[in-house]
């Protein structure tokens, strides 16, 4: 087998393996139980605190956005 064919087979095998791994990860995310509202809100708060720390948003913007998401997560509208 020439080297070009070997590279193609090797690359195709690696691509197939990574596709299988990606599908397995997606299935685990889809089939895992949904996090509770409190856990989700804790994650939102932590992410927004990090964004404020990195000067990506202002504290006021973060507070408004967190309040909007809390309303949606808790089903208030």
C-alpha atoms as a printed R data frame, in Angstrom:
   type eleno elety resid chain resno       x      y      z
1  ATOM     1    CA   UNK     A     1   0.000  0.000  0.000
2  ATOM     2    CA   UNK     A     2   1.433  3.375 -0.900
3  ATOM     3    CA   UNK     A     3   1.965  6.045  1.744
4  ATOM     4    CA   UNK     A     4  -0.885  8.222  0.457
5  ATOM     5    CA   UNK     A     5  -3.372  5.381  0.958
6  ATOM     6    CA   UNK     A     6  -1.987  4.662  4.424
7  ATOM     7    CA   UNK     A     7  -2.426  8.313  5.420
8  ATOM     8    CA   UNK     A     8  -6.010  8.297  4.106
9  ATOM     9    CA   UNK     A     9  -6.928  5.137  6.019
10 ATOM    10    CA   UNK     A    10  -5.242  6.390  9.182
11 ATOM    11    CA   UNK     A    11  -6.947  9.789  8.931
12 ATOM    12    CA   UNK     A    12 -10.337  8.206  8.181
13 ATOM    13    CA   UNK     A    13 -10.019  5.903 11.183
14 ATOM    14    CA   UNK     A    14  -9.138  8.798 13.488
15 ATOM    15    CA   UNK     A    15 -12.065 10.842 12.151
16 ATOM    16    CA   UNK     A    16 -14.453  7.934 12.698
17 ATOM    17    CA   UNK     A    17 -13.201  7.429 16.243
18 ATOM    18    CA   UNK     A    18 -13.633 11.107 17.092
19 ATOM    19    CA   UNK     A    19 -17.136 11.061 15.571
20 ATOM    20    CA   UNK     A    20 -18.080  8.113 17.767
21 ATOM    21    CA   UNK     A    21 -16.676  9.888 20.824
22 ATOM    22    CA   UNK     A    22 -18.619 13.058 19.993
23 ATOM    23    CA   UNK     A    23 -21.837 11.062 19.543
24 ATOM    24    CA   UNK     A    24 -21.299  9.324 22.884
25 ATOM    25    CA   UNK     A    25 -20.757 12.661 24.613
26 ATOM    26    CA   UNK     A    26 -23.880 14.145 23.017
27 ATOM    27    CA   UNK     A    27 -25.937 11.132 24.088
28 ATOM    28    CA   UNK     A    28 -24.694 11.405 27.666
29 ATOM    29    CA   UNK     A    29 -25.646 15.088 27.787
30 ATOM    30    CA   UNK     A    30 -29.085 14.462 26.324
31 ATOM    31    CA   UNK     A    31 -29.836 11.480 28.541
32 ATOM    32    CA   UNK     A    32 -28.502 12.982 31.773
33 ATOM    33    CA   UNK     A    33 -31.076 14.353 34.194
34 ATOM    34    CA   UNK     A    34 -31.712 18.093 34.027
35 ATOM    35    CA   UNK     A    35 -30.101 20.132 36.765
36 ATOM    36    CA   UNK     A    36 -32.398 21.640 39.358
37 ATOM    37    CA   UNK     A    37 -33.301 25.305 39.151
38 ATOM    38    CA   UNK     A    38 -31.068 26.238 42.086
39 ATOM    39    CA   UNK     A    39 -28.048 24.533 40.527
40 ATOM    40    CA   UNK     A    40 -28.696 26.245 37.200
41 ATOM    41    CA   UNK     A    41 -29.036 29.648 38.873
42 ATOM    42    CA   UNK     A    42 -25.806 29.071 40.800
43 ATOM    43    CA   UNK     A    43 -24.058 28.370 37.487
44 ATOM    44    CA   UNK     A    44 -25.554 31.487 35.895
45 ATOM    45    CA   UNK     A    45 -24.430 33.587 38.858
46 ATOM    46    CA   UNK     A    46 -20.896 32.169 38.712
47 ATOM    47    CA   UNK     A    47 -20.635 32.734 34.953
48 ATOM    48    CA   UNK     A    48 -21.865 36.310 35.237
49 ATOM    49    CA   UNK     A    49 -19.510 37.026 38.147
50 ATOM    50    CA   UNK     A    50 -16.649 35.778 35.977
51 ATOM    51    CA   UNK     A    51 -17.821 38.015 33.097
52 ATOM    52    CA   UNK     A    52 -17.924 41.025 35.418
53 ATOM    53    CA   UNK     A    53 -14.444 40.185 36.683
54 ATOM    54    CA   UNK     A    54 -13.174 40.096 33.105
55 ATOM    55    CA   UNK     A    55 -14.870 43.451 32.355
56 ATOM    56    CA   UNK     A    56 -17.072 41.829 29.698
57 ATOM    57    CA   UNK     A    57 -20.265 43.204 31.251
58 ATOM    58    CA   UNK     A    58 -21.027 45.730 33.964
59 ATOM    59    CA   UNK     A    59 -22.361 44.613 37.340
60 ATOM    60    CA   UNK     A    60 -25.674 46.293 36.471
61 ATOM    61    CA   UNK     A    61 -25.957 44.396 33.176
62 ATOM    62    CA   UNK     A    62 -25.140 41.137 34.928
63 ATOM    63    CA   UNK     A    63 -27.770 41.738 37.602
64 ATOM    64    CA   UNK     A    64 -30.482 42.518 35.035
65 ATOM    65    CA   UNK     A    65 -29.588 39.518 32.907
66 ATOM    66    CA   UNK     A    66 -29.483 37.208 35.929
67 ATOM    67    CA   UNK     A    67 -32.922 38.441 37.020
68 ATOM    68    CA   UNK     A    68 -34.347 37.787 33.537
69 ATOM    69    CA   UNK     A    69 -32.871 34.287 33.416
70 ATOM    70    CA   UNK     A    70 -34.054 33.523 36.941
71 ATOM    71    CA   UNK     A    71 -37.580 34.410 35.882
72 ATOM    72    CA   UNK     A    72 -37.373 32.073 32.920
73 ATOM    73    CA   UNK     A    73 -35.726 29.228 34.819
74 ATOM    74    CA   UNK     A    74 -38.205 29.454 37.649
75 ATOM    75    CA   UNK     A    75 -41.092 29.700 35.185
76 ATOM    76    CA   UNK     A    76 -42.223 33.170 36.142
77 ATOM    77    CA   UNK     A    77 -42.345 34.175 32.434
